[in-house]
mmCIF file of C-alpha atoms in Angstrom:
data_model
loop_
_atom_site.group_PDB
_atom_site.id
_atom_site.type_symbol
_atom_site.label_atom_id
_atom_site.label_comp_id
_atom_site.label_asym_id
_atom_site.label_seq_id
_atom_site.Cartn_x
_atom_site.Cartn_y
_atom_site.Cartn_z
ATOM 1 C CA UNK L 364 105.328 78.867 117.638
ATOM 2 C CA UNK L 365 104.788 78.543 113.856
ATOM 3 C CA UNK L 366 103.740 82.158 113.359
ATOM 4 C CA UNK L 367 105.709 85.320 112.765
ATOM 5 C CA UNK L 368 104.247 88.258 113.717
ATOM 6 C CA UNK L 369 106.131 91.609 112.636
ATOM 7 C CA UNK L 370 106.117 95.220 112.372
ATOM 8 C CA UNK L 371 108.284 97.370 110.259
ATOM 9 C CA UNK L 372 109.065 101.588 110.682
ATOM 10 C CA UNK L 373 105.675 102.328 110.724
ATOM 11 C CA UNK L 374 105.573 101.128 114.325
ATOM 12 C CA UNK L 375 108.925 101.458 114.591
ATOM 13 C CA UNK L 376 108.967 105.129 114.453
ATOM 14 C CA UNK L 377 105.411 105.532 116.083
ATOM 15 C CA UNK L 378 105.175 107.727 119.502
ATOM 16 C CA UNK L 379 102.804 105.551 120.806
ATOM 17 C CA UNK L 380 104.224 102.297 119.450
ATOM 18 C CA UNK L 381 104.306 100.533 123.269
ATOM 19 C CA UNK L 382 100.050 101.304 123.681
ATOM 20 C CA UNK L 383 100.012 99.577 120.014
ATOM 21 C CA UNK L 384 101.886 96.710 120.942
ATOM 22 C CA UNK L 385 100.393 95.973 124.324
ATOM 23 C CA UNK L 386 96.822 96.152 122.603
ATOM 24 C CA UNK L 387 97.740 93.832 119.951
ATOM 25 C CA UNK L 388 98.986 91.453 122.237
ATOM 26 C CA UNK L 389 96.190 91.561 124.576
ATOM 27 C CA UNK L 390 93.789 90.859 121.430
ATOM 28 C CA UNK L 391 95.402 88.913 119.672
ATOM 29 C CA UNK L 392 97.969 87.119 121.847
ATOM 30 C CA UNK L 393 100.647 87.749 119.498
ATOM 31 C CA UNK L 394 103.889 89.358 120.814
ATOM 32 C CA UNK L 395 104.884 91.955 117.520
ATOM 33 C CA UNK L 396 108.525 92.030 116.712
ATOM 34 C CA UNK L 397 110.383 95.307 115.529
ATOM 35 C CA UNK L 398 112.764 94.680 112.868
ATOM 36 C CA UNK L 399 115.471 97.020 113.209
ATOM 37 C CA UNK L 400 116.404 99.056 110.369
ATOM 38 C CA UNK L 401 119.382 97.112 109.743
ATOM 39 C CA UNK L 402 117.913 93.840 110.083
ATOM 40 C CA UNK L 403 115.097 95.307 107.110
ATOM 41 C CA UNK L 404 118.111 96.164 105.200
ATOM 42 C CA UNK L 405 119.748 92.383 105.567
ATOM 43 C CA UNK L 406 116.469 90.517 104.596
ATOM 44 C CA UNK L 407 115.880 92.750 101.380
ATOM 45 C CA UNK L 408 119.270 91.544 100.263
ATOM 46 C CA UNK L 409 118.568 88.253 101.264
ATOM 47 C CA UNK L 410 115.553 87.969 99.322
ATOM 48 C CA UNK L 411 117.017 89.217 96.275
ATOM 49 C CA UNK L 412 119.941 86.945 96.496
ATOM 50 C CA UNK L 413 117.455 84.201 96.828
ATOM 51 C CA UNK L 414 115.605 85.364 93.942
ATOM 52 C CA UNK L 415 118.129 86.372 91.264
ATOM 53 C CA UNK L 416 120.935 84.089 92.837
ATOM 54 C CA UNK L 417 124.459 84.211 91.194
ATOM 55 C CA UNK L 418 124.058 86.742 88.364
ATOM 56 C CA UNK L 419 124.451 88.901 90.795
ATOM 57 C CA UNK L 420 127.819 87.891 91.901
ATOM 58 C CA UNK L 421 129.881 90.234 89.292
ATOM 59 C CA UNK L 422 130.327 93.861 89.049
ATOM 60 C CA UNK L 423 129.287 96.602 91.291
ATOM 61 C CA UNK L 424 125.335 95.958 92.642
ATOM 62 C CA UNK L 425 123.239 98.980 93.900
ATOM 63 C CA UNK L 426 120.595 97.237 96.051
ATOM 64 C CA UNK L 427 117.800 99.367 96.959
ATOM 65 C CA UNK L 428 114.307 98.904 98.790
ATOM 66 C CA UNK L 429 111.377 101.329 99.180
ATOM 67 C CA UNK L 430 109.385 100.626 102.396
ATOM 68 C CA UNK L 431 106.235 102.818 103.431
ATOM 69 C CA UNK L 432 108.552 104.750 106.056
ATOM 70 C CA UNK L 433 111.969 103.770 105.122
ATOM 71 C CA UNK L 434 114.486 102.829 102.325
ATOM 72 C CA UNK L 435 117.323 100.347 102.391
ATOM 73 C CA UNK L 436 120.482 100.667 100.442
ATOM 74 C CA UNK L 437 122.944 98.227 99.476
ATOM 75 C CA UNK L 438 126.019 98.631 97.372
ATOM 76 C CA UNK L 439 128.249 95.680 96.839
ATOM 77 C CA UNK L 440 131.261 94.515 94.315
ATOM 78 C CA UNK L 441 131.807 91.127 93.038
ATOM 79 C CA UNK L 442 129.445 89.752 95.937
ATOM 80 C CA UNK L 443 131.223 92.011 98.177
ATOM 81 C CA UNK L 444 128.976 93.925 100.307
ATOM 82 C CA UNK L 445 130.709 97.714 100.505
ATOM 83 C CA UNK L 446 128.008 100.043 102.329
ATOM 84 C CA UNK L 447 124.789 98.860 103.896
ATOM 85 C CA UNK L 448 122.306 101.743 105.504
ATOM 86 C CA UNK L 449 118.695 102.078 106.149
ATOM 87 C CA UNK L 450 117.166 105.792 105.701
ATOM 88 C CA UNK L 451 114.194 106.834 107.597
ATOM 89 C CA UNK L 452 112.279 107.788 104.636
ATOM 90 C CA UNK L 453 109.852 106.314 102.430
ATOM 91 C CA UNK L 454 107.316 106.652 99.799
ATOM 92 C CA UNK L 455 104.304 107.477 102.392
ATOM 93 C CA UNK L 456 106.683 110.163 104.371
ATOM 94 C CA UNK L 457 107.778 111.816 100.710
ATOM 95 C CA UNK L 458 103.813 111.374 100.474
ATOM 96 C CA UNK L 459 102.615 113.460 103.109
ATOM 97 C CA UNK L 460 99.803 115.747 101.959
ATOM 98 C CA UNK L 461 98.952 116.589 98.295
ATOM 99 C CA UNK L 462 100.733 114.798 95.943
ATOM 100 C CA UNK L 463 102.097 117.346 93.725
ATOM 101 C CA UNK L 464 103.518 119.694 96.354
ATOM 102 C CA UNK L 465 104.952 116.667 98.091
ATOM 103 C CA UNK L 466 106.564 115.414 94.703
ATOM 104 C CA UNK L 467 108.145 118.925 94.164
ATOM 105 C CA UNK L 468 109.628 118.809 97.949
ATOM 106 C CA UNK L 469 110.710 115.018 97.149
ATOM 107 C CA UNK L 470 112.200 116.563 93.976
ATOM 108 C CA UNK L 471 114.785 119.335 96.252
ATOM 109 C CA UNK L 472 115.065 116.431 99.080
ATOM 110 C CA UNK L 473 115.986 113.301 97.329
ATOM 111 C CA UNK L 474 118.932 114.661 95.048
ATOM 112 C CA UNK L 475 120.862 116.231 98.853
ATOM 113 C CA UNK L 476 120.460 112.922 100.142
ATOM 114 C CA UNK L 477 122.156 111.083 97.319
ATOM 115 C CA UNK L 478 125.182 113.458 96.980
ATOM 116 C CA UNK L 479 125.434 112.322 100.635
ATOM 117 C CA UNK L 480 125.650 109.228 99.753
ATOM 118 C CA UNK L 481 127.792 109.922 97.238
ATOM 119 C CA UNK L 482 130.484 111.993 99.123
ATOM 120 C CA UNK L 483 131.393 108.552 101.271
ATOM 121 C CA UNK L 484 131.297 105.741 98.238
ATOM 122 C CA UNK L 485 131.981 106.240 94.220
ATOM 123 C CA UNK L 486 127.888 105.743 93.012
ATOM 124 C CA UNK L 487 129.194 106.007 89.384
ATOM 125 C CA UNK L 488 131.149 102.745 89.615
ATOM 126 C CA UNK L 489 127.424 101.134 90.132
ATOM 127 C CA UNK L 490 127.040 98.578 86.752
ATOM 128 C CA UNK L 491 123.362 97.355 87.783
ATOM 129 C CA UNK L 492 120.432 98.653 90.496
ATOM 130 C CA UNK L 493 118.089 96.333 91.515
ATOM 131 C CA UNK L 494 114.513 97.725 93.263
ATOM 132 C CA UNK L 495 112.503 96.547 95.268
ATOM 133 C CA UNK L 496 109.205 98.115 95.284
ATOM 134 C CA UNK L 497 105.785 97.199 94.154
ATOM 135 C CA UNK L 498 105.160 100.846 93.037
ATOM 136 C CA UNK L 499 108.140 101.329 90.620
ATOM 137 C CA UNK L 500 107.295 97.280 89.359
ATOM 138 C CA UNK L 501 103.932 98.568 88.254
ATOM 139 C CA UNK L 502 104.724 101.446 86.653
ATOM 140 C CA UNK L 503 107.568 99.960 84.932
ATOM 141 C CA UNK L 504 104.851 97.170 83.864
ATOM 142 C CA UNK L 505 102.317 99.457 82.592
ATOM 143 C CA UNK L 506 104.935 102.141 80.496
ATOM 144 C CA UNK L 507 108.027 100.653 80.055
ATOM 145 C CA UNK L 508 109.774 98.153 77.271
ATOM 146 C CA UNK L 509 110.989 95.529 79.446
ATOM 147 C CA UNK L 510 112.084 92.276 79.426
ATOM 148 C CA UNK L 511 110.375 89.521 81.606
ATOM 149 C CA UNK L 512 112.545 87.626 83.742
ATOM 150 C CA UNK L 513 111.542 84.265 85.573
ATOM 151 C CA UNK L 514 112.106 86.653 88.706
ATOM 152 C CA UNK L 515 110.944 89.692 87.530
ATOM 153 C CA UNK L 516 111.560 92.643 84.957
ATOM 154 C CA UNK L 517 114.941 93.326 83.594
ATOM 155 C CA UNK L 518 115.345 96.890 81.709
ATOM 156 C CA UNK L 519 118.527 98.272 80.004
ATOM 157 C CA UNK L 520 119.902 101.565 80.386
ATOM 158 C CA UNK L 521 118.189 102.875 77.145
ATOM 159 C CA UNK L 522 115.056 101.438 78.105
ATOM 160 C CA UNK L 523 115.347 103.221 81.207
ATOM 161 C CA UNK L 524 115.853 106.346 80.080
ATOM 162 C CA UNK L 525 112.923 105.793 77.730
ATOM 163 C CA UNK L 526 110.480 105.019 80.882
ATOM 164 C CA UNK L 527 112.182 108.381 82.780
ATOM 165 C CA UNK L 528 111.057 110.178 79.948
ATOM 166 C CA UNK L 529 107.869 109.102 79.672
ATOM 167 C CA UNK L 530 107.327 109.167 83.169
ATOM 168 C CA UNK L 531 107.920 112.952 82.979
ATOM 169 C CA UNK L 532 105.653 113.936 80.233
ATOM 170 C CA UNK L 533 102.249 112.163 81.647
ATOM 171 C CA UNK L 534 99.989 113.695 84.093
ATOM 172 C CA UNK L 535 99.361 111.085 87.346
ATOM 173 C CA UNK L 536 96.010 110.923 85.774
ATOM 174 C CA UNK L 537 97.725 109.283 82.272
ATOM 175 C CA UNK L 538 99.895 107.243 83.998
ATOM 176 C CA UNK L 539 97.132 105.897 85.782
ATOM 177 C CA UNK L 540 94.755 105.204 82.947
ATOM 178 C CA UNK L 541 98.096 104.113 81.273
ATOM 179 C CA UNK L 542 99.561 101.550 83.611
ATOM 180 C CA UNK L 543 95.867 100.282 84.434
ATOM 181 C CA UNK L 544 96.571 101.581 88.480
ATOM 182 C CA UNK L 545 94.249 103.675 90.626
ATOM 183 C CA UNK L 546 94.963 106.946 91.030
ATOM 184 C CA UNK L 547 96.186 106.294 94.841
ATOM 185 C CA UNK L 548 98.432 103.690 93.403
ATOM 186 C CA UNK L 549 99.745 106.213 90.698
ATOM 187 C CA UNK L 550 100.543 108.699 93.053
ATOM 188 C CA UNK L 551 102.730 106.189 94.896
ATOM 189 C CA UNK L 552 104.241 104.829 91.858
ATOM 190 C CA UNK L 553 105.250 108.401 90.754
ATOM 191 C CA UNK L 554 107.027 109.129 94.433
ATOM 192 C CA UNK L 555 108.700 105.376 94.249
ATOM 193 C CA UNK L 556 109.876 106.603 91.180
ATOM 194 C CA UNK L 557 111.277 109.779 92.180
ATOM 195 C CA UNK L 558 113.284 108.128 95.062
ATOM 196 C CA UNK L 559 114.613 105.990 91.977
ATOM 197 C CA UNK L 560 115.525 108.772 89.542
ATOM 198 C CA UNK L 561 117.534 110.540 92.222
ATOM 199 C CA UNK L 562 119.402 107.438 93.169
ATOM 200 C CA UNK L 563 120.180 106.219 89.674
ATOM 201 C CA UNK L 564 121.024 109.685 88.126
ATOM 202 C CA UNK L 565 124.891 109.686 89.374
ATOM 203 C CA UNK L 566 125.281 105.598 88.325
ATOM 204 C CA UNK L 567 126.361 105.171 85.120
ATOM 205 C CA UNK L 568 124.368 101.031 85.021
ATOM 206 C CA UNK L 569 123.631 98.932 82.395
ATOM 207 C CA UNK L 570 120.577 97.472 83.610
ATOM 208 C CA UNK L 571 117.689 98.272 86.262
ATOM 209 C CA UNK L 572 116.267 94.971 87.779
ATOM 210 C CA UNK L 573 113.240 94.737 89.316
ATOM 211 C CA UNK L 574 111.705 91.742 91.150
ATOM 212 C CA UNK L 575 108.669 90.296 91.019
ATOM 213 C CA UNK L 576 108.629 90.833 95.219
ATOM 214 C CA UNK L 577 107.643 93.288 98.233
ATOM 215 C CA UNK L 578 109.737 93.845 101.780
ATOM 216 C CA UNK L 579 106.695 91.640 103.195
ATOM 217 C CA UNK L 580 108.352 88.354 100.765
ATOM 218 C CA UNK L 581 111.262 89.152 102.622
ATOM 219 C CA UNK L 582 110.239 88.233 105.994
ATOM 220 C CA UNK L 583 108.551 85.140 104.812
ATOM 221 C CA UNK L 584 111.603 84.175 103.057
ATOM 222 C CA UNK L 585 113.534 84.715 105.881
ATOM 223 C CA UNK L 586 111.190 82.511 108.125
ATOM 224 C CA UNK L 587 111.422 79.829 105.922
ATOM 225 C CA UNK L 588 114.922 79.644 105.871
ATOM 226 C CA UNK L 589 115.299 79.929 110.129
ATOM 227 C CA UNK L 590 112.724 76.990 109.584
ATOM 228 C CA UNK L 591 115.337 74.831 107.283
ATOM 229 C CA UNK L 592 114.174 75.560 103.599
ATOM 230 C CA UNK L 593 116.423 76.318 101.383
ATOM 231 C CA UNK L 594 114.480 77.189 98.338
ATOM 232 C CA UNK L 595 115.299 76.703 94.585
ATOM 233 C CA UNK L 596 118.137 79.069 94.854
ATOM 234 C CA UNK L 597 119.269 78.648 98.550
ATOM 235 C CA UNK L 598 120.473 80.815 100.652
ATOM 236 C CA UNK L 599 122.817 83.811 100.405
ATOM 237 C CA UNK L 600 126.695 82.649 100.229
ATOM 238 C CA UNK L 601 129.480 84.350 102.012
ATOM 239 C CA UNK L 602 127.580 87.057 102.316
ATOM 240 C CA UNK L 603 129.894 89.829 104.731
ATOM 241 C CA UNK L 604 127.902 91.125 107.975
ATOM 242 C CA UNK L 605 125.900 94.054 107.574
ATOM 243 C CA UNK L 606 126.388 95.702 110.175
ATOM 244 C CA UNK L 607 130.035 95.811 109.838
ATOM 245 C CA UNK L 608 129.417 96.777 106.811
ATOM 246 C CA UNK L 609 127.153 99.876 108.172
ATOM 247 C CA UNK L 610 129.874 100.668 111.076
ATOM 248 C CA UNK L 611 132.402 101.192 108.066
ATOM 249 C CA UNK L 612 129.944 103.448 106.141
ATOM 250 C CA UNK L 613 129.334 105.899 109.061
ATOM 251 C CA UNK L 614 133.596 105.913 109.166
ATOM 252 C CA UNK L 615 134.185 106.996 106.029
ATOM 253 C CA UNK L 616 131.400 109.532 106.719
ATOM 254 C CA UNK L 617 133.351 111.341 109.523
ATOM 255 C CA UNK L 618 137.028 110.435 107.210
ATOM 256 C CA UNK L 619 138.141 107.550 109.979
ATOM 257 C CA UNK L 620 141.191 105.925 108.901
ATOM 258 C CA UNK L 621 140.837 102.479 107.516
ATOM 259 C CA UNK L 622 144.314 101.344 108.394
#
């Protein structure tokens, strides 16, 4: 009863993902939950909220977390949460095959998907993005001028911009031997941080956050607090429901009337 056993979109999304789960359970005797896409999207805030607590209260918050097979997005003002979704992409499904073809087709896909995004909610308004994502953490790490935070890394616009640049100009191979990562974990650090440079080039923020944390904190977090404890920071306050918050994006998608 004490243990949590969960599975994200990899076997979300799988064809055979009832054969999986009836083996594991037969094995193992532990009966795998799915978490939704939407649920994935509510923990990441969670998390963060937990992490970085009320400093994240003011202004206009891009939220965004890069699974294996998906990516959450969260935009909220003044604590507010405005538009929640959960795209069925990630960094292993930009990642399919060679690496540099697959960055150059991440490259003409990502940039469609944000002006998407864009059309239904005003991305420029967007005064700080916080990431969650191992990959872009590392690379960040290894390259960038950043400043440590008791939760993570904090950069500045400028500093940013510095990192894109320098991003740009390496081979994988030199941001590898650069950032002290394998070359596996370079490749995925350089797709993580496409996915970011497409979301971040229409924002006009002031600061890129980026926690010290994975999506797998998030369920353990989330555990902890079902199980009673709070944490240093506590739990998120007033935070609005997600899904509502997801039902309204997919309105002003097809121009329903909020009235």
């Amino acid at each position: 009863g004490d243990v949590r056993a969960v599975a994200t979109s990899a076997v979300r999304d799988a064809t055979n993902r009832e054969v999986f789960l009836d083996r594991v359970e037969k094995r193992t005797g532990f009966q795998i939950e799915i978490v939704d896409a939407i649920e994935e999207t509510r923990i990441a805030h969670q998390l963060v909220r937990h992490l970085i607590g009320p400093e994240l209260d003011q202004g206009v918050v891009m939220l965004l977390a890069f699974g294996g097979g998906g990516t959450q997005l969260i935009v909220q003002k003044d604590a507010e949460i405005e538009l929640a979704e959960s795209r069925q992409f990630g960094i292993l499904k930009l990642q399919e095959g060679p690496i540099e073809p697959a960055l150059r087709a991440a490259r003409r896909f990502l940039p469609k998907v944000v002006r998407s995004i864009a059309r239904v909610h005003e991305l420029s308004k967007v005064e700080h993005i916080v990431v969650v994502s191992t990959d872009v953490f590392r690379l960040a790490e290894g390259l960038g001028r950043v400043r440590e935070r008791p939760w993570g890394l904090e950069l500045t616009r400028r500093a940013y911009i510095q990192l894109e640049a320098k991003e740009s100009a390496l081979t994988i191979q030199q941001i590898a031997e650069q950032a002290s990562l394998e070359r596996g974990a370079a490749e995925l650090a350089c797709m993580a941080f496409e996915e970011l440079r497409a979301f971040a080039e229409p924002c006009r923020f002031r600061r890129l956050l980026l926690p010290r944390c994975s999506m797998l904190d998030s369920v353990m977090l989330d555990k902890a607090l079902s199980l009673g404890g709070g944490g240093p920071v506590g739990p998120p306050r007033n935070l609005p429901d997600t899904v509502e918050s997801s039902a309204w994006a997919v309105a002003r998608k097809y121009r329903i009337s909020e009235s």
